[in-house]
mmCIF file of C-alpha atoms in Angstrom:
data_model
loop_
_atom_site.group_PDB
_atom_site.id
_atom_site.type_symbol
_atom_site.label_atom_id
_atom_site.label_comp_id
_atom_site.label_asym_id
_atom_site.label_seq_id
_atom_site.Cartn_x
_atom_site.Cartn_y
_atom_site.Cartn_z
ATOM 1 C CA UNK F 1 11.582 -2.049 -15.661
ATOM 2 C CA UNK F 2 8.347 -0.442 -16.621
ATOM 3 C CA UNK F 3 9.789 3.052 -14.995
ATOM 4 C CA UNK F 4 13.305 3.741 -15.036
ATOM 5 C CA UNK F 5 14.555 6.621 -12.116
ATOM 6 C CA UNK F 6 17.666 8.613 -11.730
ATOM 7 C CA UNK F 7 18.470 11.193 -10.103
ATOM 8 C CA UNK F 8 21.567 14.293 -10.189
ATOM 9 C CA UNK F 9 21.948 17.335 -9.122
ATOM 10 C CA UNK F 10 18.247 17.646 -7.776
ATOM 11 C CA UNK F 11 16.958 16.290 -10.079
ATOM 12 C CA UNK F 12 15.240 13.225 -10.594
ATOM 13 C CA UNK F 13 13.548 11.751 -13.819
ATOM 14 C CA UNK F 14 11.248 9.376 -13.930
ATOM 15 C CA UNK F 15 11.391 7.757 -17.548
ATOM 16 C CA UNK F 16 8.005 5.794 -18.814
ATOM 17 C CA UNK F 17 9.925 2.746 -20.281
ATOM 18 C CA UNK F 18 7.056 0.586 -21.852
ATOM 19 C CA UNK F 19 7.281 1.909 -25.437
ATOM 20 C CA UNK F 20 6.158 -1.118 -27.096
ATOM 21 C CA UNK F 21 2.804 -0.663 -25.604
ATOM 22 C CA UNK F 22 2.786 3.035 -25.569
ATOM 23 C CA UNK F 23 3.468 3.198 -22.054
ATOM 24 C CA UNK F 24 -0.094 2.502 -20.883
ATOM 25 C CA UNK F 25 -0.605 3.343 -17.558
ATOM 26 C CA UNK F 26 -1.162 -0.323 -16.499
ATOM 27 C CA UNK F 27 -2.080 -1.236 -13.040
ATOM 28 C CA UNK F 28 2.399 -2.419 -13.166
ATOM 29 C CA UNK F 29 2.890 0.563 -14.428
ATOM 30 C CA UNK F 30 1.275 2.989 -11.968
ATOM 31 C CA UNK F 31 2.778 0.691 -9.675
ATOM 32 C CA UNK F 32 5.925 1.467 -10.885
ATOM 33 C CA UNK F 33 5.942 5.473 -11.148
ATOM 34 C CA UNK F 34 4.428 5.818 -7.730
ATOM 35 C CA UNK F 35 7.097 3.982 -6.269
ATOM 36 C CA UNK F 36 9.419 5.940 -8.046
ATOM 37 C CA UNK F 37 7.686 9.269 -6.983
ATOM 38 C CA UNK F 38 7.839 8.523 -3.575
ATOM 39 C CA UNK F 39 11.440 7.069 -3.743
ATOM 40 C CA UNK F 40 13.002 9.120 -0.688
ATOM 41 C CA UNK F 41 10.860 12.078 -1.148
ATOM 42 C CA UNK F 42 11.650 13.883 2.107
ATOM 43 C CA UNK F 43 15.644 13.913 0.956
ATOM 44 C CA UNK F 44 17.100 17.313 1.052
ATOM 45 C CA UNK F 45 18.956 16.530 -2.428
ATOM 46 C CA UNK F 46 16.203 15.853 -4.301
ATOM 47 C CA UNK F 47 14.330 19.087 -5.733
ATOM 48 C CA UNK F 48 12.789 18.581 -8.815
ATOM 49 C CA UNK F 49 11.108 15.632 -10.345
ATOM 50 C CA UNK F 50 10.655 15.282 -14.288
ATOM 51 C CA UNK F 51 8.009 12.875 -15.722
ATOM 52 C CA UNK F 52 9.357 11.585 -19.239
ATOM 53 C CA UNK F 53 8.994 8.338 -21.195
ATOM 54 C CA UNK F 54 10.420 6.536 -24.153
ATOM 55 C CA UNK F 55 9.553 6.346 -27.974
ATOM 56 C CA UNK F 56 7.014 8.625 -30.062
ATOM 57 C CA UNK F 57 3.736 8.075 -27.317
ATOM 58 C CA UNK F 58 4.258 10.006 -24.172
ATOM 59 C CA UNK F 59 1.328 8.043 -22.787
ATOM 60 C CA UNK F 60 -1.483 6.581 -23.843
ATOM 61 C CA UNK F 61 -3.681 6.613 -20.738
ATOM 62 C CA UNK F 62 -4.919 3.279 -19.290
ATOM 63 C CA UNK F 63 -4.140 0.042 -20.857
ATOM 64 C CA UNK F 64 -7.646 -1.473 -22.532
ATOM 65 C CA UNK F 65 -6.431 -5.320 -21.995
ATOM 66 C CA UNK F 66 -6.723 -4.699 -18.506
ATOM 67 C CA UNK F 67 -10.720 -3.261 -18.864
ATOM 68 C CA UNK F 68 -12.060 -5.697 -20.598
ATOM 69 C CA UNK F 69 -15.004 -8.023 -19.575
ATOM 70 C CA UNK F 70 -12.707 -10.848 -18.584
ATOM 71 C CA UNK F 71 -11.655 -8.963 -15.639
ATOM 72 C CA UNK F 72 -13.928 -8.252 -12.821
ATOM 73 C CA UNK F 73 -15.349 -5.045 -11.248
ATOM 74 C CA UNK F 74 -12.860 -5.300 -8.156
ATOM 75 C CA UNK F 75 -9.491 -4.875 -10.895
ATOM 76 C CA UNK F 76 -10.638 -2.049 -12.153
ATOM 77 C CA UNK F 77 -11.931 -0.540 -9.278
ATOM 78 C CA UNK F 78 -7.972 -1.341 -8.713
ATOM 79 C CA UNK F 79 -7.194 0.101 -11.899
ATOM 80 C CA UNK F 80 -8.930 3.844 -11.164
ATOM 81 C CA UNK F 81 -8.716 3.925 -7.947
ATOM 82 C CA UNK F 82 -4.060 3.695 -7.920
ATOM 83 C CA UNK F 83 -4.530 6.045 -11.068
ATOM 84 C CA UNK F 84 -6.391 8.387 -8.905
ATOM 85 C CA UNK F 85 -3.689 8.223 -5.961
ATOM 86 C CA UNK F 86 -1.448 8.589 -8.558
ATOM 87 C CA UNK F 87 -2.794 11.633 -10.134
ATOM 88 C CA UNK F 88 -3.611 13.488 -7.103
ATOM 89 C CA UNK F 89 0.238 12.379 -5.560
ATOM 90 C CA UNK F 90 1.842 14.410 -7.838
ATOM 91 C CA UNK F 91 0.094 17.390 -6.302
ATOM 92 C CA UNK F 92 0.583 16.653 -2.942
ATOM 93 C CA UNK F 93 4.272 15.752 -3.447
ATOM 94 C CA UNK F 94 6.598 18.574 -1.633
ATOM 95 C CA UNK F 95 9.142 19.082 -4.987
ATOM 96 C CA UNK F 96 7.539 20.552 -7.857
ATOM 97 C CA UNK F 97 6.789 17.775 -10.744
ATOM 98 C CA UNK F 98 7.289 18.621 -14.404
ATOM 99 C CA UNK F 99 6.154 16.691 -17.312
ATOM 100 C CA UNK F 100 8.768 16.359 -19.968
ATOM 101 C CA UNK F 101 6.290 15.697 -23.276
ATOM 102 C CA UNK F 102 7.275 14.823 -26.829
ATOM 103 C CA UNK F 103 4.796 13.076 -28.836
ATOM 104 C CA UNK F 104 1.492 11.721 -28.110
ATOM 105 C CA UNK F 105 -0.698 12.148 -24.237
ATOM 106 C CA UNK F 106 -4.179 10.550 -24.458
ATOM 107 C CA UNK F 107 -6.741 10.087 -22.107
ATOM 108 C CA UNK F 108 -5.086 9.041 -18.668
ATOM 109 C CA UNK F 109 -1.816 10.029 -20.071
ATOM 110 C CA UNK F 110 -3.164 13.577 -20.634
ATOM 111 C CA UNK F 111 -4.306 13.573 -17.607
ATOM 112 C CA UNK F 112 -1.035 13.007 -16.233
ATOM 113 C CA UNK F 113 0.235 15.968 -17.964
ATOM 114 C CA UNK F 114 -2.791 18.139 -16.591
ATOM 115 C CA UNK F 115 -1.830 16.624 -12.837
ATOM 116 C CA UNK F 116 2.075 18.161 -12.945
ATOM 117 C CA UNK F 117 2.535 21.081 -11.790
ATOM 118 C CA UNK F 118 4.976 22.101 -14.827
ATOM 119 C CA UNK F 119 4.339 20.469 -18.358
ATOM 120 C CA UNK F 120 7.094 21.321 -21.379
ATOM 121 C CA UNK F 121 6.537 19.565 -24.408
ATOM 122 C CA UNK F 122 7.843 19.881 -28.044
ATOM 123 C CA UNK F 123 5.716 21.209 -30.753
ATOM 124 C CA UNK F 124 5.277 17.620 -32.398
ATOM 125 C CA UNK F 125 3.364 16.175 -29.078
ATOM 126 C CA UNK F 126 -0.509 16.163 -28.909
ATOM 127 C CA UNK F 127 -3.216 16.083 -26.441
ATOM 128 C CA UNK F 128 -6.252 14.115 -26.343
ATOM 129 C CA UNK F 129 -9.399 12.491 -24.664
ATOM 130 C CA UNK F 130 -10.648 10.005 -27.283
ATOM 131 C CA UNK F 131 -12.288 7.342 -24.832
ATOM 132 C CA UNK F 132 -15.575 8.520 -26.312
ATOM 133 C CA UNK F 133 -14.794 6.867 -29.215
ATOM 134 C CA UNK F 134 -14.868 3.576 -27.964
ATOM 135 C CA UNK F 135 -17.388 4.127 -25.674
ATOM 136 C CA UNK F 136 -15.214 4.540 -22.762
ATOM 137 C CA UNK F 137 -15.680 8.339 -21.658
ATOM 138 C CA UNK F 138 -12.559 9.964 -19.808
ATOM 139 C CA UNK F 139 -14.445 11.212 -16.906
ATOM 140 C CA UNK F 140 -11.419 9.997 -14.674
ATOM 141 C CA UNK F 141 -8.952 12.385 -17.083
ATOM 142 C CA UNK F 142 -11.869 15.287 -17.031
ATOM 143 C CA UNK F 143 -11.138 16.153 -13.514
ATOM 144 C CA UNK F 144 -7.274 17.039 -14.211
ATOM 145 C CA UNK F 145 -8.520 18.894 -17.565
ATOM 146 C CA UNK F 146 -11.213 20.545 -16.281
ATOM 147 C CA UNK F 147 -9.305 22.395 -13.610
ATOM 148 C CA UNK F 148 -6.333 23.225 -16.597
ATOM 149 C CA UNK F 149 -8.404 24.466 -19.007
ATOM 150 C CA UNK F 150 -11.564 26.665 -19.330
ATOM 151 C CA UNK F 151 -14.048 24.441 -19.402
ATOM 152 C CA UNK F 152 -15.627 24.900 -22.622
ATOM 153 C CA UNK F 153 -12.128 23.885 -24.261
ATOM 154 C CA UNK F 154 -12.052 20.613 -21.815
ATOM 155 C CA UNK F 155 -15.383 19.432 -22.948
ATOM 156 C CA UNK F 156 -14.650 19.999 -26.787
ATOM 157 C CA UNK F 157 -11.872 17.339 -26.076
ATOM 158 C CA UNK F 158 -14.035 15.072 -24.081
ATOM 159 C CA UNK F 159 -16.967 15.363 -26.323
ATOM 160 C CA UNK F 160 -15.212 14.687 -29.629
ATOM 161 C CA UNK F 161 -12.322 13.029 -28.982
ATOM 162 C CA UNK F 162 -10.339 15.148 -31.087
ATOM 163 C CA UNK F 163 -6.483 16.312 -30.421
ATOM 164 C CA UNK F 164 -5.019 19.631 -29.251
ATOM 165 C CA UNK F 165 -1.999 20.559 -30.696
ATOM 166 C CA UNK F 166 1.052 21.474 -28.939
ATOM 167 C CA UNK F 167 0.316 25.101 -29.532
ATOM 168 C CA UNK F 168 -3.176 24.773 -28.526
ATOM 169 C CA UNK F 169 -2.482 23.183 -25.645
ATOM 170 C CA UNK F 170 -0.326 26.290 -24.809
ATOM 171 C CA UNK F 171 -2.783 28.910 -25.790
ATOM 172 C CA UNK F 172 -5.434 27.026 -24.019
ATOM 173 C CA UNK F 173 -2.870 26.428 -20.645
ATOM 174 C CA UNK F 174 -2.066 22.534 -20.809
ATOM 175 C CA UNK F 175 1.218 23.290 -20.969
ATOM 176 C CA UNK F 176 3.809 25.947 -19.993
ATOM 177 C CA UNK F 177 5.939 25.641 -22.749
ATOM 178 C CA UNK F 178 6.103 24.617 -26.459
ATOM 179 C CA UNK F 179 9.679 24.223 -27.671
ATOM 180 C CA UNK F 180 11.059 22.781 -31.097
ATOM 181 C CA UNK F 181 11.868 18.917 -29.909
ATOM 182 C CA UNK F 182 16.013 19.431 -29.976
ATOM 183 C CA UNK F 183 15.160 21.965 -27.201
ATOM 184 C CA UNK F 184 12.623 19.998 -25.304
ATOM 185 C CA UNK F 185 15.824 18.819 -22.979
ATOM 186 C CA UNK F 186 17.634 22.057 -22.688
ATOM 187 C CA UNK F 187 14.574 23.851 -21.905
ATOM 188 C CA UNK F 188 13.077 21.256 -19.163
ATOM 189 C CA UNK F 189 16.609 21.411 -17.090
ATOM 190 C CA UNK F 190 16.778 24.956 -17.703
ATOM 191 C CA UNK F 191 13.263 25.212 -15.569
ATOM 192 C CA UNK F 192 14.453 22.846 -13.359
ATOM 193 C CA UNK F 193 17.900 23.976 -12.312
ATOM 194 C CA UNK F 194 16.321 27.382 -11.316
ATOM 195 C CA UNK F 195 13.931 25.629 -9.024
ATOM 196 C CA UNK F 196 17.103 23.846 -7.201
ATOM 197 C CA UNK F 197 18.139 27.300 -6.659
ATOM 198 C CA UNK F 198 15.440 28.083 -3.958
ATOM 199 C CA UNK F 199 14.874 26.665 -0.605
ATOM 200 C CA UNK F 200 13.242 22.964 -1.166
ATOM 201 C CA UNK F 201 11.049 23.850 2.480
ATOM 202 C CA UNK F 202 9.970 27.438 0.887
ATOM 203 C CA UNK F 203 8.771 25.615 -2.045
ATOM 204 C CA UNK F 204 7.306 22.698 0.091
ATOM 205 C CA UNK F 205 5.023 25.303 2.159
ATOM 206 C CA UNK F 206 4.179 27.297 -1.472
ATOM 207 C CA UNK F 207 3.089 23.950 -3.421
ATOM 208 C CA UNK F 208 1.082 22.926 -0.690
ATOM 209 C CA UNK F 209 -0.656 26.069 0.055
ATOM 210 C CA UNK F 210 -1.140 26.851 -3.920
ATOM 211 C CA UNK F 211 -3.156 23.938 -4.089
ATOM 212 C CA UNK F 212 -4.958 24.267 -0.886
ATOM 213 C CA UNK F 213 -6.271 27.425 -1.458
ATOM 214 C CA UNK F 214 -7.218 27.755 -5.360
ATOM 215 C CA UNK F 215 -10.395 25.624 -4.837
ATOM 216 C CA UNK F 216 -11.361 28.119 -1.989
ATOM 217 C CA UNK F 217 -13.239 31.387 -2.304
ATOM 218 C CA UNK F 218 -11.381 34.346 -2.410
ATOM 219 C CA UNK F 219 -12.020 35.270 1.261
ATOM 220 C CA UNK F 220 -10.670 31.637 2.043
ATOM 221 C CA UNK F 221 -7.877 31.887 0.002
ATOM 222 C CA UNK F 222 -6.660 35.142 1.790
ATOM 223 C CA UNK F 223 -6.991 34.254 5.035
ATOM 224 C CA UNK F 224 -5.515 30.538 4.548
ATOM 225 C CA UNK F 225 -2.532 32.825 2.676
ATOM 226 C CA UNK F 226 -2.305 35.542 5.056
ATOM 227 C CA UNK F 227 -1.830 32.974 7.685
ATOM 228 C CA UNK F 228 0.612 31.011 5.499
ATOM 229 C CA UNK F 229 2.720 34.377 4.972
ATOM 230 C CA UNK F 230 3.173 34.230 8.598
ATOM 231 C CA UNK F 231 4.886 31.022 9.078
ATOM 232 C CA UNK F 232 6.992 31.243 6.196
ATOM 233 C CA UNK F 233 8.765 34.195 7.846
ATOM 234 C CA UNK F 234 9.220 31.840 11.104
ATOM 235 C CA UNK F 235 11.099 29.115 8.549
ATOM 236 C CA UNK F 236 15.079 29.183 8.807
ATOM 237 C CA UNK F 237 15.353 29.694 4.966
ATOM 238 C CA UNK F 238 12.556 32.813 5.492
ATOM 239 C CA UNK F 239 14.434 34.820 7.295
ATOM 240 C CA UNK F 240 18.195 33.648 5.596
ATOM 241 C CA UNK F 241 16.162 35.281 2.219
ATOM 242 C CA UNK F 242 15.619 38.650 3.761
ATOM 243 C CA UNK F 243 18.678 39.116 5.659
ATOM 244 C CA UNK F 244 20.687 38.153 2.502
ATOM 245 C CA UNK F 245 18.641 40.470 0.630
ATOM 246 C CA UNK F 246 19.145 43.000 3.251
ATOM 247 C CA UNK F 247 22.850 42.428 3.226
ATOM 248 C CA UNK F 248 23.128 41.880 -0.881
ATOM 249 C CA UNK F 249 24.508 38.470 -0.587
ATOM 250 C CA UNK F 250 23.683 34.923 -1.960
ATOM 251 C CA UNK F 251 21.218 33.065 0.697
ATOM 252 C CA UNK F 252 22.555 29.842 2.021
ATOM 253 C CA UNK F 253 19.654 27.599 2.188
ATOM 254 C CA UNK F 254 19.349 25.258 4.676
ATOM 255 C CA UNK F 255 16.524 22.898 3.319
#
């Protein structure tokens, strides 16, 4: 299988399994990880969903066999148009979605790691947008970056082609965390084990609502919030929260 899933205690990884060809997001491939994505998503045990892949390229964005002139303009209109679903999925999912990275993320495959919500990655991985420099330029992977890092920063990368470190990528807000690569699993079920400790509707509502309003002006944002404050308190697991708080107890989420 080009995507291997399993799932415990919350927790489901997704594992990019095409190492051989440096699991290019082919048009199997995205195939493949949205159906594992979207594998039972409404189930109240799963709570957390890790991105990961096999062998020393995390991804290396869109497969180049598949854009070449033999094919015609419909298959890659194809091509784009499931990586775009793909992409903006991962947003729209109600569990957050952490990418697990350790080694290399290039164009599409960066752009994967700009589209989770949560990226850890181990100080040997790398970020890049090289399609530039073979005359293919990422403007696909440009909209992820360019709403992850200040835009000066994304267009560097687009314009040269050139890598960010692991570090850099931190610094510049790629990624969340940079850990040694013996920590990189420790560290990525340590985030995702607290997650499975809150409410999986509480975090539904707050996902959704994150995303909805940080493309909105600020007097947008607030009122979409404000209103958003409002129902959470009418959710079951809003008011178990308080009234556990209230009574110094452990809340017993109901999901």
């Amino acid at each position: 299988p080009l995507t291997e899933r399993r799932q415990a205690g919350g927790v489901r990884t997704i594992v990019l399994n095409n190492p051989r060809r440096r699991n290019a997001l082919s048009l199997p491939m995205l195939q493949s990880l949205r159906r594992d994505l979207l594998h039972d998503v409404k189930s109240r045990e799963l709570r957390v969903i890790v991105i990961a892949a096999e062998g020393p390229v995390f991804c290396s964005g869109h497969d180049l066999k598949e854009l070449s002139s033999e094919d015609d303009v419909k298959h890659h209109s194809q091509v784009f148009e499931l990586c775009a679903e793909v992409m903006t999925l991962i947003q729209k999912l109600p569990v957050p979605v952490i990418a697990k990275v350790n080694g290399l993320a290039t164009a599409a495959g960066c752009q994967l790691v700009a589209s989770c919500d949560i990226a850890v990655a181990s100080e040997k991985s790398q970020f890049a947008t090289p399609g530039v420099n073979i005359g293919l330029f990422c403007s696909t992977p440009a909209v992820a970056l360019g709403r992850s890092l200040p835009r000066k920063v994304a267009l560097e990368m687009l314009f040269t082609g050139e890598p960010l470190s692991a570090h850099e990528a931190l610094m510049h807000g790629l990624v969340s965390k940079v850990v040694p690569e013996d920590k990189l699993e420790e560290e990525t079920m340590k985030i995702s084990q607290k997650i499975c400790e809150s409410s999986k509707s509480v975090l539904a509502l707050g996902k959704a609502t994150f995303y909805r309003q940080i493309t909105q002006d600020l007097d947008t944002a607030y009122k979409i919030t404000t209103k958003v404050m409002v129902d959470n308190l009418t959710l079951r697991d809003g008011q178990e929260g308080i009234e556990a708080f209230v009574q110094k107890r452990k809340p017993v989420w109901s999901h």
